[in-house]
Amino acid sequence: MRAIIIGGGIAGLATAWWLRHEGWEATVVERGPAPSPASGLAALDAPDSIDGTLDRGYVIDYFGPGYDTLERMGLRARVHESGLGLNAVRYRRADGRDSARLDASVPARITGGRFLTLLRGDLEGVLREALGPAADVRYGTGIEEVRQDDEGVTAVLTDGSAERADVLVGADGIHSRTRRLVFGPESRYRRYLGAHAAAYVFTDPELMGVLANEFQAVEAPGVQAGMYRLSDTTGAAFLCHLSPDGSLPQDPRARLLEVHGGLGWLVPRLLAACPPRPYYDEVGQIVMPGWSDARVALVGDACQAVSLMAGQGASMAVAAAEVLAQELGRLAPGSGAAKAGTDEVAAALRRYEGRVKPVIDTKQRAGRSLAKWFVPATPARLFVRRQALRLSSTPLAERVMRPFLATPRDTPFDAPAEGARS
């Protein structure tokens, strides 16, 4: 059996790996002209791929169900080689004075060491490497039309070709074109969380010495600017601010200068290094009643975007890819050549939803609840967050944080599919 996967990012590559593990053929279609550079540092300057999600050079905290999935893929050690080794998150007031600090040992201790900070692009590189050079990954084309019938699904691509398969998987991110073609416009599912985010790479050897191995953020009500070291000469910026209007500005750089320009310490230097076209997007979620339609399914941010305010997006995508492949693998036990009818395929995709969606729904609700603390809107909320972070290393605080970081072993992500092949 064969699947066409739209999107060559983390979700798409993980889905391809697991489907091949289940005996399927998998073709990955990626709009970007070539693979992202192996290092996320270079990927920040690379053109966006079809996934349209946060730039691949973003720093991500990787833990939870996706960590267990990477272990089952045999990739734990390889991924840890890409860890950034950040020691802490340090917050500063608008004038540069220290306000709070979260030591990296806290989440590591809560998760039993199953916690890693790395660049999004480096995780993608590990997955692409694991898929191998013989994998069918086609760059420079995207999805144009989807046609389904009783025998299969046809994907008409932007290069004019048409690919036939048993299943079509949309792994093309928060602005998914697959979702729009099959399920309708993004506006039906996009839930704006009241903030805009931006990211870019900059070169400043002197500044790297100041940042050391900490993510440092300058904060004020409704706005914060963060920066972290990538090498001896290069760093990355991550800026976020509240915005009641979800529409994006025509000139993102000018908007960043306007909103973040009042912050002190090293922020003026950071803003001066901002390129003309930084990554810039709304902060939001994709909330859908269902993720499949007959022979088409969505995975990753295309259906389960939790937002940077909730975290674990990459981890959830990798874990969901495993579950999707497990359920599809039950269609033809022991034979990659057998065919399955549309009703059988649709039932497998509904089982995938049933195992994964409850966890995603819970995570999305938590993200909406925590949104007001990610960039506090008022001095009072900012004060409360600072106090909470100052207490973060205490036993009581660790007990409060544990439910957000530790994933119970009996979640639907980990429940083995009955009859699935190992």
Coordinates of N, CA, C and O in Angstrom, one line a residue, residues 71-193:
E71 N 12.9 7.2 20.8 CA 13.7 6.1 21.4 C 13.3 4.8 20.6 O 14.2 4.0 20.3
R72 N 12.0 4.7 20.3 CA 11.6 3.5 19.5 C 12.2 3.5 18.1 O 12.3 2.4 17.5
M73 N 12.5 4.7 17.6 CA 13.1 4.8 16.3 C 14.6 4.6 16.3 O 15.3 4.6 15.3
G74 N 15.2 4.5 17.5 CA 16.6 4.3 17.7 C 17.4 5.6 17.5 O 18.6 5.6 17.2
L75 N 16.7 6.8 17.7 CA 17.3 8.1 17.4 C 17.6 8.9 18.7 O 18.0 10.1 18.5
R76 N 17.5 8.4 19.8 CA 17.7 9.2 21.0 C 19.1 9.8 21.1 O 19.2 11.0 21.3
A77 N 20.1 8.9 20.9 CA 21.5 9.4 21.0 C 21.8 10.4 19.9 O 22.4 11.4 20.2
R78 N 21.3 10.1 18.7 CA 21.6 11.0 17.6 C 20.9 12.4 17.9 O 21.6 13.4 17.6
V79 N 19.7 12.4 18.4 CA 19.1 13.7 18.7 C 19.8 14.5 19.8 O 20.0 15.7 19.7
H80 N 20.3 13.8 20.8 CA 21.0 14.4 21.9 C 22.3 15.1 21.4 O 22.7 16.0 22.1
E81 N 22.8 14.5 20.4 CA 24.0 15.2 19.8 C 23.8 16.6 19.4 O 24.7 17.4 19.3
S82 N 22.5 16.9 19.0 CA 22.1 18.2 18.5 C 21.7 19.1 19.6 O 21.3 20.3 19.3
G83 N 21.7 18.7 20.9 CA 21.2 19.5 22.0 C 22.0 20.8 22.1 O 23.3 20.8 21.9
L84 N 21.4 21.9 22.4 CA 22.1 23.2 22.5 C 22.8 23.4 23.8 O 23.7 24.3 23.9
G85 N 22.4 22.7 24.8 CA 23.1 22.8 26.1 C 22.8 24.1 26.8 O 23.7 24.6 27.6
L86 N 21.6 24.7 26.6 CA 21.3 25.9 27.4 C 21.1 25.6 28.8 O 20.4 24.6 29.2
N87 N 21.7 26.4 29.7 CA 21.7 26.1 31.1 C 20.5 26.7 31.8 O 20.1 26.2 32.9
A88 N 19.9 27.7 31.3 CA 18.8 28.4 32.0 C 18.1 29.4 31.0 O 18.5 29.7 29.9
V89 N 16.9 29.8 31.5 CA 16.2 30.9 30.9 C 16.2 32.0 31.9 O 15.8 31.9 33.0
R90 N 16.8 33.1 31.5 CA 17.0 34.3 32.4 C 16.1 35.5 31.9 O 16.2 35.8 30.7
Y91 N 15.3 36.0 32.7 CA 14.4 37.2 32.4 C 15.0 38.4 33.0 O 15.6 38.4 34.1
R92 N 14.9 39.5 32.2 CA 15.4 40.8 32.7 C 14.4 41.9 32.5 O 13.5 41.8 31.7
R93 N 14.4 42.8 33.4 CA 13.5 44.0 33.3 C 13.9 44.8 32.1 O 14.9 44.6 31.4
A94 N 13.0 45.8 31.7 CA 13.2 46.6 30.5 C 14.6 47.3 30.6 O 15.1 47.6 29.5
D95 N 15.1 47.6 31.8 CA 16.4 48.3 31.9 C 17.6 47.3 31.9 O 18.7 47.7 32.1
G96 N 17.3 46.0 31.9 CA 18.4 45.0 31.9 C 18.7 44.4 33.2 O 19.4 43.4 33.3
R97 N 18.1 44.8 34.3 CA 18.3 44.2 35.6 C 17.6 42.8 35.6 O 16.6 42.6 35.1
D98 N 18.3 41.8 36.3 CA 17.7 40.5 36.4 C 16.4 40.6 37.1 O 16.2 41.3 38.1
S99 N 15.4 39.7 36.6 CA 14.1 39.7 37.3 C 13.8 38.2 37.7 O 13.1 38.1 38.7
A100 N 14.2 37.2 37.0 CA 13.9 35.9 37.3 C 14.7 34.9 36.5 O 15.3 35.3 35.4
R101 N 14.8 33.7 36.9 CA 15.6 32.7 36.2 C 15.1 31.3 36.4 O 14.7 31.0 37.5
L102 N 15.0 30.5 35.3 CA 14.5 29.1 35.4 C 15.7 28.3 35.0 O 16.2 28.3 33.9
D103 N 16.2 27.5 35.9 CA 17.3 26.6 35.7 C 16.9 25.4 34.8 O 15.8 24.8 35.1
A104 N 17.7 25.1 33.9 CA 17.4 23.9 33.0 C 17.3 22.6 33.7 O 16.7 21.6 33.2
S105 N 17.9 22.5 34.9 CA 17.9 21.3 35.6 C 16.5 20.9 36.1 O 16.2 19.8 36.4
V106 N 15.7 21.9 36.2 CA 14.3 21.7 36.8 C 13.5 20.8 35.8 O 13.0 19.7 36.2
P107 N 13.3 21.2 34.6 CA 12.5 20.3 33.7 C 13.2 18.9 33.4 O 12.6 17.9 33.3
A108 N 14.6 19.0 33.4 CA 15.3 17.7 33.3 C 15.1 16.8 34.4 O 14.9 15.6 34.2
R109 N 15.0 17.3 35.6 CA 14.8 16.5 36.8 C 13.3 16.0 36.8 O 13.1 14.8 37.1
I110 N 12.4 16.8 36.5 CA 11.0 16.4 36.5 C 10.7 15.2 35.5 O 10.0 14.3 35.7
T111 N 11.4 15.3 34.3 CA 11.2 14.3 33.3 C 12.1 13.1 33.4 O 12.2 12.3 32.5
G112 N 12.9 13.1 34.4 CA 13.9 12.0 34.5 C 15.0 12.1 33.5 O 15.5 11.0 33.0
G113 N 15.3 13.3 33.0 CA 16.4 13.4 32.0 C 15.9 13.3 30.6 O 16.6 13.4 29.6
R114 N 14.6 13.1 30.4 CA 14.0 12.9 29.1 C 13.5 14.3 28.6 O 12.3 14.5 28.2
F115 N 14.4 15.2 28.5 CA 14.1 16.6 28.1 C 15.3 17.1 27.4 O 16.4 17.0 27.8
L116 N 15.0 17.8 26.2 CA 16.1 18.2 25.4 C 15.7 19.6 24.7 O 14.6 19.8 24.3
T117 N 16.7 20.5 24.7 CA 16.5 21.7 24.0 C 17.4 21.7 22.7 O 18.6 21.5 22.8
L118 N 16.8 21.9 21.6 CA 17.5 21.9 20.3 C 16.8 22.7 19.3 O 15.7 23.2 19.5
L119 N 17.5 22.9 18.1 CA 16.9 23.6 17.0 C 15.9 22.8 16.2 O 16.2 21.6 16.0
R120 N 14.8 23.4 15.9 CA 13.8 22.6 15.1 C 14.4 22.0 13.8 O 14.1 20.9 13.5
G121 N 15.3 22.8 13.2 CA 15.9 22.3 11.9 C 16.8 21.1 12.1 O 17.0 20.3 11.3
D122 N 17.4 21.1 13.3 CA 18.3 19.9 13.6 C 17.5 18.6 13.8 O 18.0 17.6 13.4
L123 N 16.4 18.8 14.5 CA 15.5 17.6 14.6 C 15.0 17.1 13.2 O 15.0 15.9 13.0
E124 N 14.7 18.0 12.4 CA 14.2 17.7 11.0 C 15.4 17.0 10.3 O 15.2 16.0 9.6
G125 N 16.6 17.5 10.5 CA 17.7 16.8 9.8 C 18.0 15.4 10.3 O 18.3 14.5 9.5
V126 N 17.8 15.2 11.6 CA 18.0 13.8 12.1 C 16.9 12.9 11.5 O 17.2 11.7 11.1
L127 N 15.7 13.3 11.4 CA 14.6 12.5 10.8 C 14.9 12.2 9.3 O 14.6 11.1 8.9
R128 N 15.3 13.2 8.6 CA 15.6 13.0 7.2 C 16.8 12.1 7.0 O 16.7 11.2 6.1
E129 N 17.8 12.2 7.8 CA 18.9 11.2 7.8 C 18.4 9.8 8.1 O 18.8 8.8 7.4
A130 N 17.5 9.7 9.1 CA 17.0 8.3 9.4 C 16.2 7.7 8.3 O 16.2 6.5 8.1
L131 N 15.5 8.6 7.5 CA 14.7 8.1 6.4 C 15.5 7.5 5.3 O 15.1 6.6 4.6
G132 N 16.7 8.1 5.2 CA 17.7 7.5 4.2 C 17.7 8.1 2.8 O 16.6 8.6 2.4
P133 N 18.8 8.0 2.1 CA 18.8 8.6 0.8 C 17.9 8.0 -0.3 O 17.6 8.6 -1.3
A134 N 17.5 6.8 0.0 CA 16.7 6.1 -1.0 C 15.2 6.4 -0.9 O 14.4 6.0 -1.8
A135 N 14.9 7.2 0.1 CA 13.5 7.6 0.3 C 13.0 8.4 -0.8 O 13.7 9.2 -1.4
D136 N 11.7 8.3 -1.1 CA 11.1 9.1 -2.2 C 10.6 10.4 -1.7 O 9.5 10.6 -1.2
V137 N 11.5 11.4 -1.7 CA 11.1 12.8 -1.2 C 11.3 13.7 -2.4 O 12.4 13.8 -3.0
R138 N 10.2 14.4 -2.8 CA 10.2 15.2 -4.0 C 10.1 16.7 -3.6 O 9.1 17.1 -2.9
Y139 N 11.1 17.5 -3.9 CA 11.2 18.9 -3.6 C 10.7 19.8 -4.7 O 10.7 19.4 -5.9
G140 N 10.3 21.0 -4.4 CA 9.9 21.9 -5.4 C 8.5 21.8 -6.0 O 8.2 22.4 -7.0
T141 N 7.6 21.1 -5.3 CA 6.3 21.0 -5.7 C 5.3 20.8 -4.5 O 5.8 20.3 -3.5
G142 N 4.1 21.2 -4.7 CA 3.1 21.1 -3.6 C 1.8 20.6 -4.1 O 1.7 20.1 -5.3
I143 N 0.8 20.6 -3.3 CA -0.5 20.0 -3.6 C -1.4 21.1 -4.3 O -1.5 22.2 -3.8
E144 N -2.1 20.7 -5.4 CA -2.9 21.6 -6.1 C -4.4 21.1 -6.0 O -5.3 22.0 -6.0
E145 N -4.6 19.8 -6.0 CA -6.0 19.3 -6.0 C -6.0 17.9 -5.4 O -5.0 17.2 -5.5
V146 N -7.1 17.6 -4.8 CA -7.3 16.2 -4.2 C -8.5 15.6 -4.7 O -9.6 16.2 -4.7
R147 N -8.4 14.4 -5.2 CA -9.6 13.7 -5.8 C -9.6 12.3 -5.1 O -8.7 11.5 -5.1
Q148 N -10.8 12.0 -4.5 CA -11.0 10.7 -3.9 C -12.0 9.9 -4.6 O -13.0 10.4 -5.1
D149 N -11.8 8.5 -4.5 CA -12.9 7.6 -5.1 C -12.8 6.3 -4.2 O -12.0 6.2 -3.3
D150 N -13.6 5.3 -4.6 CA -13.6 4.1 -3.9 C -12.3 3.3 -3.9 O -12.1 2.5 -3.0
E151 N -11.5 3.6 -4.9 CA -10.3 2.8 -5.1 C -9.0 3.4 -4.5 O -8.0 2.8 -4.3
G152 N -9.1 4.7 -4.2 CA -7.9 5.4 -3.7 C -8.1 6.9 -3.8 O -9.2 7.5 -3.8
V153 N -6.9 7.6 -3.8 CA -6.9 9.1 -3.8 C -5.8 9.6 -4.7 O -4.8 9.0 -4.8
T154 N -6.2 10.6 -5.5 CA -5.2 11.2 -6.4 C -4.8 12.6 -5.9 O -5.7 13.4 -5.6
A155 N -3.5 12.9 -5.9 CA -3.0 14.2 -5.5 C -2.5 14.8 -6.8 O -1.5 14.3 -7.4
V156 N -3.1 15.9 -7.3 CA -2.6 16.7 -8.4 C -1.6 17.7 -7.8 O -2.0 18.5 -7.0
L157 N -0.4 17.7 -8.3 CA 0.7 18.5 -7.8 C 0.9 19.8 -8.6 O 0.4 19.9 -9.7
T158 N 1.5 20.8 -8.0 CA 1.7 22.0 -8.7 C 2.6 22.0 -9.9 O 2.7 22.9 -10.7
D159 N 3.4 20.9 -10.0 CA 4.3 20.7 -11.2 C 3.5 20.1 -12.3 O 4.1 19.7 -13.4
G160 N 2.2 19.8 -12.1 CA 1.4 19.2 -13.2 C 1.2 17.7 -13.1 O 0.4 17.2 -13.9
S161 N 2.0 17.1 -12.3 CA 1.9 15.6 -12.2 C 0.8 15.2 -11.3 O 0.2 16.0 -10.5
A162 N 0.4 13.9 -11.4 CA -0.7 13.4 -10.5 C -0.2 12.1 -9.9 O 0.3 11.2 -10.6
E163 N -0.3 12.0 -8.6 CA 0.1 10.8 -7.9 C -1.1 10.1 -7.3 O -2.0 10.7 -6.7
R164 N -1.1 8.8 -7.5 CA -2.1 7.9 -7.0 C -1.7 7.1 -5.8 O -0.6 6.6 -5.7
A165 N -2.6 7.0 -4.7 CA -2.2 6.3 -3.5 C -3.4 5.8 -2.8 O -4.6 6.1 -3.2
D166 N -3.2 5.0 -1.8 CA -4.3 4.6 -0.9 C -4.7 5.6 0.1 O -5.8 5.6 0.5
V167 N -3.7 6.4 0.5 CA -3.9 7.4 1.6 C -3.2 8.7 1.2 O -2.0 8.6 0.7
L168 N -3.7 9.8 1.6 CA -3.1 11.1 1.4 C -3.0 11.7 2.8 O -4.0 11.8 3.6
V169 N -1.7 12.1 3.2 CA -1.5 12.6 4.6 C -1.1 14.1 4.4 O -0.1 14.4 3.8
G170 N -1.8 15.0 5.0 CA -1.4 16.4 5.0 C -0.6 16.7 6.3 O -1.1 16.7 7.4
A171 N 0.7 16.9 6.0 CA 1.6 17.2 7.1 C 2.3 18.6 6.8 O 3.4 18.8 7.1
D172 N 1.5 19.5 6.2 CA 2.0 20.7 5.7 C 1.7 21.9 6.6 O 1.5 23.1 6.2
G173 N 1.6 21.7 7.9 CA 1.7 22.8 8.9 C 0.5 23.6 9.1 O -0.6 23.3 8.6
I174 N 0.6 24.6 9.9 CA -0.5 25.4 10.4 C -1.2 26.1 9.3 O -2.4 26.4 9.4
H175 N -0.6 26.4 8.2 CA -1.2 27.0 7.1 C -1.5 26.0 6.0 O -1.4 26.3 4.8
S176 N -1.8 24.8 6.4 CA -1.9 23.7 5.5 C -2.8 23.9 4.3 O -4.0 24.2 4.4
R177 N -2.2 23.7 3.1 CA -3.0 23.7 1.8 C -3.9 22.4 1.7 O -5.0 22.5 1.2
T178 N -3.4 21.3 2.2 CA -4.1 20.1 2.1 C -5.4 20.3 2.9 O -6.5 19.9 2.5
R179 N -5.3 20.8 4.1 CA -6.5 21.1 4.9 C -7.5 22.0 4.2 O -8.7 21.7 4.2
R180 N -7.0 23.0 3.6 CA -7.9 23.9 2.9 C -8.6 23.2 1.8 O -9.8 23.4 1.6
L181 N -7.9 22.4 1.0 CA -8.5 21.7 -0.1 C -9.6 20.7 0.3 O -10.6 20.5 -0.4
V182 N -9.4 20.0 1.4 CA -10.3 18.9 1.8 C -11.3 19.3 2.9 O -12.4 18.9 2.8
F183 N -10.8 20.2 3.8 CA -11.7 20.5 4.9 C -12.2 21.9 4.9 O -13.1 22.3 5.8
G184 N -11.7 22.8 4.0 CA -12.2 24.2 4.0 C -11.2 25.2 4.5 O -10.1 24.8 4.9
P185 N -11.6 26.5 4.4 CA -10.6 27.5 4.7 C -10.1 27.5 6.1 O -10.7 27.0 7.1
E186 N -8.9 28.0 6.2 CA -8.2 28.1 7.5 C -9.0 28.8 8.6 O -8.9 28.5 9.8
S187 N -9.7 29.8 8.2 CA -10.5 30.6 9.1 C -11.4 29.8 10.0 O -11.8 30.2 11.1
R188 N -11.9 28.7 9.5 CA -12.8 27.8 10.3 C -12.1 27.2 11.5 O -12.8 26.9 12.5
Y189 N -10.8 27.0 11.4 CA -10.1 26.3 12.4 C -9.0 27.0 13.2 O -8.5 26.6 14.2
R190 N -8.6 28.2 12.6 CA -7.5 29.0 13.3 C -8.1 29.7 14.5 O -9.1 30.3 14.5
R191 N -7.4 29.5 15.6 CA -7.8 30.2 16.9 C -6.6 31.1 17.3 O -5.6 30.6 17.8
Y192 N -6.8 32.4 17.1 CA -5.8 33.3 17.4 C -5.7 33.5 18.9 O -6.6 33.6 19.7
L193 N -4.4 33.6 19.4 CA -4.2 33.6 20.9 C -3.7 35.0 21.3 O -3.1 35.2 22.4

